[in-house]
Amino acid sequence: DIIYAITVDSQGNLWVGNENGLDRFNPQSDSFKHYRHDANNPDSLSDGAVMAITEDRQGNLWVGTSKGLNQFNYKNEKFKRYQHDTNEPKSLSHDEVLAITEDRQGKLWVGTKYGGLNRFTPQTETFQNYQHDANVPHSLSRGGINAITEDRQGNIWVGTNAGGLNQYNPKTQQFTHYRHQTNDANSLSADYVLSIIEDSQDDLWIGSFGGGLNHFDPKAEQFTHYRHQESEANSLSDDDVICIIE
C-alpha cells in the first residue's frame, strides 16, 4: 500500500492513511483495525484513498480523502462526511482533500487539490473558501494546496502546487507570496511545496518537489537550501521532500 499520511492521537493510537483507506494501530494490543469505504454504508469512510489526518483539540479525528472531509466519532466508530455541494456556497470547495490543520481558534484549515483553501468553523459547520484571483494581488497564489501549518504568531502558512509558499495573515486577511526567483539565491528553491513545519526556534522548514529542503528565517525573509549533491555523500538523499518532523 502507498501511505499518504500518519498521525498519533491523544490516546496513543497510530493512524495511517493509505490508498485503500484508514488504519488504526493500537500499540498496547499490537494490532491494526481497518476502516474502509462501503458504498452501502453512509456512515463509512467517504472514499478509499486517505490523504490527510489530524486530531483537533477536542479529540476529534479529521480525515481527508479523495471524496471529501470526514469526522470520525470514536464512540460509535462512524464517519460524518463533508463534501462539495454546488448548491451550497459554504460547503467544501472541492472534494479532494490533501491537507488539514487546526488553528488556535479551533478552526480547521483544509487544503484541496483544485479548490484552494478552506476554513471550517465547527460550530456552524460552514466553510469559507480562499481562491486564487488574478485580479487580487494578495489572494492565494494557486488553487492546489499540499501543506498547511500555523506558526506561533497565528499566521497560516500554505504550500501550493506551482504557486510557492503563501503566508496568510488573519489580521489583514491577505496572502504574502514567496516564490522561486531564478536571479535570487535566497528565494524559495522550488514553487512546488509539499511540506511545512515550524521548529522550536520559530523558523520554518519547507519541503519541495525537485528543490530539496528549505530553511526559512522569518526575520530576514531568506531561504537556505539543502539539496542532493551527487559528489557529496552527506548531502540530502533526494530533492523531493514529502514530510518533515522535528
PDB file of N, CA and C in Angstrom, residues 25-109:
ATOM      1  N   PHE A  25      -3.549   1.661  14.464  1.00  0.00           N
ATOM      2  CA  PHE A  25      -2.679   0.709  15.151  1.00  0.00           C
ATOM      3  C   PHE A  25      -2.688   1.007  16.644  1.00  0.00           C
ATOM      4  N   ASN A  26      -3.059  -0.015  17.425  1.00  0.00           N
ATOM      5  CA  ASN A  26      -3.060   0.096  18.873  1.00  0.00           C
ATOM      6  C   ASN A  26      -1.774  -0.528  19.408  1.00  0.00           C
ATOM      7  N   PRO A  27      -0.836   0.283  19.927  1.00  0.00           N
ATOM      8  CA  PRO A  27       0.442  -0.274  20.384  1.00  0.00           C
ATOM      9  C   PRO A  27       0.318  -1.190  21.589  1.00  0.00           C
ATOM     10  N   GLN A  28      -0.756  -1.032  22.385  1.00  0.00           N
ATOM     11  CA  GLN A  28      -0.930  -1.889  23.560  1.00  0.00           C
ATOM     12  C   GLN A  28      -1.307  -3.319  23.173  1.00  0.00           C
ATOM     13  N   SER A  29      -2.174  -3.426  22.169  1.00  0.00           N
ATOM     14  CA  SER A  29      -2.576  -4.767  21.722  1.00  0.00           C
ATOM     15  C   SER A  29      -1.751  -5.245  20.528  1.00  0.00           C
ATOM     16  N   ASP A  30      -0.910  -4.321  20.012  1.00  0.00           N
ATOM     17  CA  ASP A  30      -0.064  -4.639  18.860  1.00  0.00           C
ATOM     18  C   ASP A  30      -0.898  -5.135  17.677  1.00  0.00           C
ATOM     19  N   SER A  31      -2.014  -4.403  17.435  1.00  0.00           N
ATOM     20  CA  SER A  31      -2.929  -4.838  16.375  1.00  0.00           C
ATOM     21  C   SER A  31      -3.468  -3.649  15.575  1.00  0.00           C
ATOM     22  N   PHE A  32      -3.873  -3.932  14.343  1.00  0.00           N
ATOM     23  CA  PHE A  32      -4.460  -2.931  13.461  1.00  0.00           C
ATOM     24  C   PHE A  32      -5.968  -3.134  13.345  1.00  0.00           C
ATOM     25  N   LYS A  33      -6.679  -2.006  13.192  1.00  0.00           N
ATOM     26  CA  LYS A  33      -8.090  -2.066  12.810  1.00  0.00           C
ATOM     27  C   LYS A  33      -8.220  -1.261  11.536  1.00  0.00           C
ATOM     28  N   HIS A  34      -8.974  -1.785  10.563  1.00  0.00           N
ATOM     29  CA  HIS A  34      -9.069  -1.166   9.248  1.00  0.00           C
ATOM     30  C   HIS A  34     -10.443  -0.523   9.042  1.00  0.00           C
ATOM     31  N   TYR A  35     -10.423   0.675   8.467  1.00  0.00           N
ATOM     32  CA  TYR A  35     -11.648   1.390   8.133  1.00  0.00           C
ATOM     33  C   TYR A  35     -11.647   1.624   6.623  1.00  0.00           C
ATOM     34  N   ARG A  36     -12.707   1.156   5.972  1.00  0.00           N
ATOM     35  CA  ARG A  36     -12.768   1.218   4.522  1.00  0.00           C
ATOM     36  C   ARG A  36     -14.061   1.888   4.059  1.00  0.00           C
ATOM     37  N   HIS A  37     -14.038   2.359   2.826  1.00  0.00           N
ATOM     38  CA  HIS A  37     -15.249   2.898   2.214  1.00  0.00           C
ATOM     39  C   HIS A  37     -16.199   1.764   1.867  1.00  0.00           C
ATOM     40  N   ASP A  38     -17.476   1.945   2.217  1.00  0.00           N
ATOM     41  CA  ASP A  38     -18.512   0.966   1.895  1.00  0.00           C
ATOM     42  C   ASP A  38     -19.639   1.716   1.200  1.00  0.00           C
ATOM     43  N   ALA A  39     -19.831   1.433  -0.078  1.00  0.00           N
ATOM     44  CA  ALA A  39     -20.837   2.147  -0.868  1.00  0.00           C
ATOM     45  C   ALA A  39     -22.247   1.991  -0.308  1.00  0.00           C
ATOM     46  N   ASN A  40     -22.473   0.963   0.473  1.00  0.00           N
ATOM     47  CA  ASN A  40     -23.800   0.721   1.045  1.00  0.00           C
ATOM     48  C   ASN A  40     -23.957   1.274   2.467  1.00  0.00           C
ATOM     49  N   ASN A  41     -22.909   1.907   2.965  1.00  0.00           N
ATOM     50  CA  ASN A  41     -22.943   2.431   4.335  1.00  0.00           C
ATOM     51  C   ASN A  41     -22.578   3.916   4.346  1.00  0.00           C
ATOM     52  N   PRO A  42     -23.552   4.813   4.514  1.00  0.00           N
ATOM     53  CA  PRO A  42     -23.278   6.260   4.508  1.00  0.00           C
ATOM     54  C   PRO A  42     -22.458   6.731   5.706  1.00  0.00           C
ATOM     55  N   ASP A  43     -22.302   5.868   6.711  1.00  0.00           N
ATOM     56  CA  ASP A  43     -21.501   6.214   7.886  1.00  0.00           C
ATOM     57  C   ASP A  43     -20.067   5.704   7.792  1.00  0.00           C
ATOM     58  N   SER A  44     -19.732   5.130   6.650  1.00  0.00           N
ATOM     59  CA  SER A  44     -18.363   4.656   6.446  1.00  0.00           C
ATOM     60  C   SER A  44     -17.511   5.792   5.874  1.00  0.00           C
ATOM     61  N   LEU A  45     -16.252   5.548   5.734  1.00  0.00           N
ATOM     62  CA  LEU A  45     -15.329   6.489   5.129  1.00  0.00           C
ATOM     63  C   LEU A  45     -15.825   6.864   3.728  1.00  0.00           C
ATOM     64  N   SER A  46     -15.737   8.154   3.379  1.00  0.00           N
ATOM     65  CA  SER A  46     -16.336   8.600   2.108  1.00  0.00           C
ATOM     66  C   SER A  46     -15.597   8.105   0.867  1.00  0.00           C
ATOM     67  N   ASP A  47     -14.325   7.705   1.041  1.00  0.00           N
ATOM     68  CA  ASP A  47     -13.565   7.194  -0.104  1.00  0.00           C
ATOM     69  C   ASP A  47     -12.403   6.360   0.404  1.00  0.00           C
ATOM     70  N   GLY A  48     -11.860   5.536  -0.465  1.00  0.00           N
ATOM     71  CA  GLY A  48     -10.783   4.650  -0.066  1.00  0.00           C
ATOM     72  C   GLY A  48      -9.426   5.304   0.103  1.00  0.00           C
ATOM     73  N   ALA A  49      -9.144   6.355  -0.667  1.00  0.00           N
ATOM     74  CA  ALA A  49      -7.826   6.993  -0.602  1.00  0.00           C
ATOM     75  C   ALA A  49      -7.811   8.077   0.468  1.00  0.00           C
ATOM     76  N   VAL A  50      -7.002   7.862   1.519  1.00  0.00           N
ATOM     77  CA  VAL A  50      -6.898   8.823   2.626  1.00  0.00           C
ATOM     78  C   VAL A  50      -5.594   9.597   2.494  1.00  0.00           C
ATOM     79  N   MET A  51      -5.708  10.923   2.297  1.00  0.00           N
ATOM     80  CA  MET A  51      -4.559  11.766   2.002  1.00  0.00           C
ATOM     81  C   MET A  51      -4.061  12.590   3.184  1.00  0.00           C
ATOM     82  N   ALA A  52      -4.921  12.825   4.190  1.00  0.00           N
ATOM     83  CA  ALA A  52      -4.545  13.680   5.315  1.00  0.00           C
ATOM     84  C   ALA A  52      -5.308  13.266   6.569  1.00  0.00           C
ATOM     85  N   ILE A  53      -4.649  13.403   7.738  1.00  0.00           N
ATOM     86  CA  ILE A  53      -5.271  13.067   9.025  1.00  0.00           C
ATOM     87  C   ILE A  53      -4.803  14.070  10.070  1.00  0.00           C
ATOM     88  N   THR A  54      -5.715  14.541  10.916  1.00  0.00           N
ATOM     89  CA  THR A  54      -5.313  15.347  12.068  1.00  0.00           C
ATOM     90  C   THR A  54      -6.326  15.162  13.191  1.00  0.00           C
ATOM     91  N   GLU A  55      -5.881  15.347  14.430  1.00  0.00           N
ATOM     92  CA  GLU A  55      -6.778  15.319  15.580  1.00  0.00           C
ATOM     93  C   GLU A  55      -6.886  16.732  16.134  1.00  0.00           C
ATOM     94  N   ASP A  56      -8.112  17.207  16.398  1.00  0.00           N
ATOM     95  CA  ASP A  56      -8.281  18.561  16.916  1.00  0.00           C
ATOM     96  C   ASP A  56      -8.177  18.575  18.445  1.00  0.00           C
ATOM     97  N   ARG A  57      -8.297  19.772  19.033  1.00  0.00           N
ATOM     98  CA  ARG A  57      -8.132  19.935  20.474  1.00  0.00           C
ATOM     99  C   ARG A  57      -9.259  19.274  21.273  1.00  0.00           C
ATOM    100  N   GLN A  58     -10.367  19.011  20.604  1.00  0.00           N
ATOM    101  CA  GLN A  58     -11.497  18.346  21.253  1.00  0.00           C
ATOM    102  C   GLN A  58     -11.388  16.824  21.186  1.00  0.00           C
ATOM    103  N   GLY A  59     -10.334  16.346  20.536  1.00  0.00           N
ATOM    104  CA  GLY A  59     -10.138  14.908  20.417  1.00  0.00           C
ATOM    105  C   GLY A  59     -10.852  14.283  19.237  1.00  0.00           C
ATOM    106  N   ASN A  60     -11.349  15.121  18.312  1.00  0.00           N
ATOM    107  CA  ASN A  60     -11.993  14.598  17.102  1.00  0.00           C
ATOM    108  C   ASN A  60     -10.936  14.301  16.048  1.00  0.00           C
ATOM    109  N   LEU A  61     -11.110  13.204  15.338  1.00  0.00           N
ATOM    110  CA  LEU A  61     -10.194  12.847  14.264  1.00  0.00           C
ATOM    111  C   LEU A  61     -10.797  13.293  12.936  1.00  0.00           C
ATOM    112  N   TRP A  62      -9.998  14.027  12.159  1.00  0.00           N
ATOM    113  CA  TRP A  62     -10.436  14.522  10.852  1.00  0.00           C
ATOM    114  C   TRP A  62      -9.620  13.842   9.769  1.00  0.00           C
ATOM    115  N   VAL A  63     -10.311  13.372   8.752  1.00  0.00           N
ATOM    116  CA  VAL A  63      -9.681  12.573   7.711  1.00  0.00           C
ATOM    117  C   VAL A  63     -10.000  13.162   6.339  1.00  0.00           C
ATOM    118  N   GLY A  64      -8.958  13.466   5.589  1.00  0.00           N
ATOM    119  CA  GLY A  64      -9.126  13.988   4.232  1.00  0.00           C
ATOM    120  C   GLY A  64      -8.989  12.884   3.209  1.00  0.00           C
ATOM    121  N   THR A  65      -9.971  12.760   2.340  1.00  0.00           N
ATOM    122  CA  THR A  65      -9.961  11.712   1.312  1.00  0.00           C
ATOM    123  C   THR A  65     -10.068  12.336  -0.081  1.00  0.00           C
ATOM    124  N   SER A  66     -10.079  11.482  -1.076  1.00  0.00           N
ATOM    125  CA  SER A  66     -10.263  11.951  -2.457  1.00  0.00           C
ATOM    126  C   SER A  66     -11.703  12.327  -2.746  1.00  0.00           C
ATOM    127  N   LYS A  67     -12.594  12.058  -1.786  1.00  0.00           N
ATOM    128  CA  LYS A  67     -14.004  12.414  -1.958  1.00  0.00           C
ATOM    129  C   LYS A  67     -14.556  13.066  -0.691  1.00  0.00           C
ATOM    130  N   GLY A  68     -13.836  14.065  -0.206  1.00  0.00           N
ATOM    131  CA  GLY A  68     -14.340  14.866   0.893  1.00  0.00           C
ATOM    132  C   GLY A  68     -13.621  14.721   2.220  1.00  0.00           C
ATOM    133  N   LEU A  69     -14.081  15.536   3.176  1.00  0.00           N
ATOM    134  CA  LEU A  69     -13.563  15.553   4.536  1.00  0.00           C
ATOM    135  C   LEU A  69     -14.450  14.695   5.432  1.00  0.00           C
ATOM    136  N   ASN A  70     -13.830  13.937   6.339  1.00  0.00           N
ATOM    137  CA  ASN A  70     -14.572  13.063   7.253  1.00  0.00           C
ATOM    138  C   ASN A  70     -14.217  13.371   8.701  1.00  0.00           C
ATOM    139  N   GLN A  71     -15.240  13.359   9.567  1.00  0.00           N
ATOM    140  CA  GLN A  71     -15.005  13.439  11.002  1.00  0.00           C
ATOM    141  C   GLN A  71     -15.330  12.079  11.603  1.00  0.00           C
ATOM    142  N   PHE A  72     -14.352  11.514  12.330  1.00  0.00           N
ATOM    143  CA  PHE A  72     -14.533  10.190  12.915  1.00  0.00           C
ATOM    144  C   PHE A  72     -15.023  10.306  14.352  1.00  0.00           C
ATOM    145  N   ASN A  73     -16.088   9.570  14.678  1.00  0.00           N
ATOM    146  CA  ASN A  73     -16.629   9.522  16.025  1.00  0.00           C
ATOM    147  C   ASN A  73     -16.060   8.296  16.732  1.00  0.00           C
ATOM    148  N   TYR A  74     -15.252   8.518  17.764  1.00  0.00           N
ATOM    149  CA  TYR A  74     -14.601   7.409  18.476  1.00  0.00           C
ATOM    150  C   TYR A  74     -15.607   6.490  19.169  1.00  0.00           C
ATOM    151  N   LYS A  75     -16.712   7.060  19.639  1.00  0.00           N
ATOM    152  CA  LYS A  75     -17.673   6.275  20.431  1.00  0.00           C
ATOM    153  C   LYS A  75     -18.427   5.253  19.588  1.00  0.00           C
ATOM    154  N   ASN A  76     -18.966   5.711  18.451  1.00  0.00           N
ATOM    155  CA  ASN A  76     -19.740   4.769  17.632  1.00  0.00           C
ATOM    156  C   ASN A  76     -18.989   4.309  16.378  1.00  0.00           C
ATOM    157  N   GLU A  77     -17.771   4.838  16.199  1.00  0.00           N
ATOM    158  CA  GLU A  77     -16.914   4.484  15.072  1.00  0.00           C
ATOM    159  C   GLU A  77     -17.600   4.743  13.719  1.00  0.00           C
ATOM    160  N   LYS A  78     -18.316   5.859  13.662  1.00  0.00           N
ATOM    161  CA  LYS A  78     -18.944   6.282  12.415  1.00  0.00           C
ATOM    162  C   LYS A  78     -18.250   7.525  11.877  1.00  0.00           C
ATOM    163  N   PHE A  79     -18.352   7.707  10.558  1.00  0.00           N
ATOM    164  CA  PHE A  79     -17.757   8.858   9.904  1.00  0.00           C
ATOM    165  C   PHE A  79     -18.849   9.828   9.450  1.00  0.00           C
ATOM    166  N   LYS A  80     -18.647  11.106   9.724  1.00  0.00           N
ATOM    167  CA  LYS A  80     -19.547  12.139   9.214  1.00  0.00           C
ATOM    168  C   LYS A  80     -18.858  12.809   8.048  1.00  0.00           C
ATOM    169  N   ARG A  81     -19.562  12.921   6.927  1.00  0.00           N
ATOM    170  CA  ARG A  81     -18.947  13.407   5.699  1.00  0.00           C
ATOM    171  C   ARG A  81     -19.257  14.886   5.424  1.00  0.00           C
ATOM    172  N   TYR A  82     -18.236  15.576   4.942  1.00  0.00           N
ATOM    173  CA  TYR A  82     -18.384  16.957   4.471  1.00  0.00           C
ATOM    174  C   TYR A  82     -17.861  16.987   3.040  1.00  0.00           C
ATOM    175  N   GLN A  83     -18.767  17.274   2.108  1.00  0.00           N
ATOM    176  CA  GLN A  83     -18.403  17.230   0.693  1.00  0.00           C
ATOM    177  C   GLN A  83     -18.884  18.470  -0.045  1.00  0.00           C
ATOM    178  N   HIS A  84     -18.330  18.664  -1.230  1.00  0.00           N
ATOM    179  CA  HIS A  84     -18.711  19.821  -2.029  1.00  0.00           C
ATOM    180  C   HIS A  84     -20.157  19.690  -2.507  1.00  0.00           C
ATOM    181  N   ASP A  85     -20.897  20.793  -2.366  1.00  0.00           N
ATOM    182  CA  ASP A  85     -22.286  20.854  -2.813  1.00  0.00           C
ATOM    183  C   ASP A  85     -22.430  22.094  -3.687  1.00  0.00           C
ATOM    184  N   THR A  86     -22.718  21.890  -4.972  1.00  0.00           N
ATOM    185  CA  THR A  86     -22.812  23.014  -5.905  1.00  0.00           C
ATOM    186  C   THR A  86     -23.917  24.000  -5.531  1.00  0.00           C
ATOM    187  N   ASN A  87     -24.892  23.545  -4.744  1.00  0.00           N
ATOM    188  CA  ASN A  87     -25.995  24.415  -4.333  1.00  0.00           C
ATOM    189  C   ASN A  87     -25.757  25.100  -2.985  1.00  0.00           C
ATOM    190  N   GLU A  88     -24.602  24.815  -2.381  1.00  0.00           N
ATOM    191  CA  GLU A  88     -24.301  25.393  -1.072  1.00  0.00           C
ATOM    192  C   GLU A  88     -22.932  26.092  -1.112  1.00  0.00           C
ATOM    193  N   PRO A  89     -22.918  27.432  -1.202  1.00  0.00           N
ATOM    194  CA  PRO A  89     -21.647  28.169  -1.306  1.00  0.00           C
ATOM    195  C   PRO A  89     -20.735  28.033  -0.088  1.00  0.00           C
ATOM    196  N   LYS A  90     -21.289  27.633   1.060  1.00  0.00           N
ATOM    197  CA  LYS A  90     -20.479  27.490   2.263  1.00  0.00           C
ATOM    198  C   LYS A  90     -20.094  26.042   2.539  1.00  0.00           C
ATOM    199  N   SER A  91     -20.173  25.201   1.483  1.00  0.00           N
ATOM    200  CA  SER A  91     -19.721  23.813   1.606  1.00  0.00           C
ATOM    201  C   SER A  91     -18.236  23.749   1.225  1.00  0.00           C
ATOM    202  N   LEU A  92     -17.648  22.584   1.391  1.00  0.00           N
ATOM    203  CA  LEU A  92     -16.259  22.363   0.995  1.00  0.00           C
ATOM    204  C   LEU A  92     -16.097  22.693  -0.488  1.00  0.00           C
ATOM    205  N   SER A  93     -15.035  23.411  -0.838  1.00  0.00           N
ATOM    206  CA  SER A  93     -14.881  23.900  -2.208  1.00  0.00           C
ATOM    207  C   SER A  93     -14.557  22.814  -3.222  1.00  0.00           C
ATOM    208  N   HIS A  94     -13.887  21.754  -2.775  1.00  0.00           N
ATOM    209  CA  HIS A  94     -13.509  20.667  -3.671  1.00  0.00           C
ATOM    210  C   HIS A  94     -13.306  19.416  -2.829  1.00  0.00           C
ATOM    211  N   ASP A  95     -13.639  18.252  -3.376  1.00  0.00           N
ATOM    212  CA  ASP A  95     -13.661  17.034  -2.571  1.00  0.00           C
ATOM    213  C   ASP A  95     -12.314  16.342  -2.375  1.00  0.00           C
ATOM    214  N   GLU A  96     -11.306  16.701  -3.160  1.00  0.00           N
ATOM    215  CA  GLU A  96     -10.011  16.037  -2.995  1.00  0.00           C
ATOM    216  C   GLU A  96      -9.187  16.803  -1.958  1.00  0.00           C
ATOM    217  N   VAL A  97      -9.165  16.286  -0.736  1.00  0.00           N
ATOM    218  CA  VAL A  97      -8.524  16.960   0.397  1.00  0.00           C
ATOM    219  C   VAL A  97      -7.107  16.426   0.596  1.00  0.00           C
ATOM    220  N   LEU A  98      -6.122  17.343   0.541  1.00  0.00           N
ATOM    221  CA  LEU A  98      -4.720  16.935   0.653  1.00  0.00           C
ATOM    222  C   LEU A  98      -4.049  17.372   1.957  1.00  0.00           C
ATOM    223  N   ALA A  99      -4.647  18.330   2.671  1.00  0.00           N
ATOM    224  CA  ALA A  99      -4.010  18.838   3.886  1.00  0.00           C
ATOM    225  C   ALA A  99      -5.064  19.350   4.867  1.00  0.00           C
ATOM    226  N   ILE A 100      -4.819  19.125   6.172  1.00  0.00           N
ATOM    227  CA  ILE A 100      -5.719  19.605   7.232  1.00  0.00           C
ATOM    228  C   ILE A 100      -4.875  20.057   8.418  1.00  0.00           C
ATOM    229  N   THR A 101      -5.205  21.209   9.009  1.00  0.00           N
ATOM    230  CA  THR A 101      -4.602  21.607  10.278  1.00  0.00           C
ATOM    231  C   THR A 101      -5.611  22.415  11.083  1.00  0.00           C
ATOM    232  N   GLU A 102      -5.462  22.421  12.393  1.00  0.00           N
ATOM    233  CA  GLU A 102      -6.344  23.195  13.263  1.00  0.00           C
ATOM    234  C   GLU A 102      -5.590  24.416  13.770  1.00  0.00           C
ATOM    235  N   ASP A 103      -6.244  25.595  13.769  1.00  0.00           N
ATOM    236  CA  ASP A 103      -5.589  26.788  14.290  1.00  0.00           C
ATOM    237  C   ASP A 103      -5.916  26.988  15.767  1.00  0.00           C
ATOM    238  N   ARG A 104      -5.367  28.038  16.357  1.00  0.00           N
ATOM    239  CA  ARG A 104      -5.520  28.274  17.799  1.00  0.00           C
ATOM    240  C   ARG A 104      -6.941  28.645  18.190  1.00  0.00           C
ATOM    241  N   GLN A 105      -7.768  29.006  17.221  1.00  0.00           N
ATOM    242  CA  GLN A 105      -9.167  29.344  17.479  1.00  0.00           C
ATOM    243  C   GLN A 105     -10.081  28.131  17.345  1.00  0.00           C
ATOM    244  N   GLY A 106      -9.489  26.987  17.036  1.00  0.00           N
ATOM    245  CA  GLY A 106     -10.281  25.771  16.900  1.00  0.00           C
ATOM    246  C   GLY A 106     -10.914  25.600  15.535  1.00  0.00           C
ATOM    247  N   LYS A 107     -10.474  26.400  14.570  1.00  0.00           N
ATOM    248  CA  LYS A 107     -10.996  26.255  13.215  1.00  0.00           C
ATOM    249  C   LYS A 107     -10.060  25.376  12.401  1.00  0.00           C
ATOM    250  N   LEU A 108     -10.639  24.628  11.481  1.00  0.00           N
ATOM    251  CA  LEU A 108      -9.846  23.751  10.630  1.00  0.00           C
ATOM    252  C   LEU A 108      -9.526  24.445   9.310  1.00  0.00           C
ATOM    253  N   TRP A 109      -8.285  24.295   8.883  1.00  0.00           N
ATOM    254  CA  TRP A 109      -7.885  24.761   7.553  1.00  0.00           C
ATOM    255  C   TRP A 109      -7.701  23.532   6.684  1.00  0.00           C
TER     256      TRP A 109
END
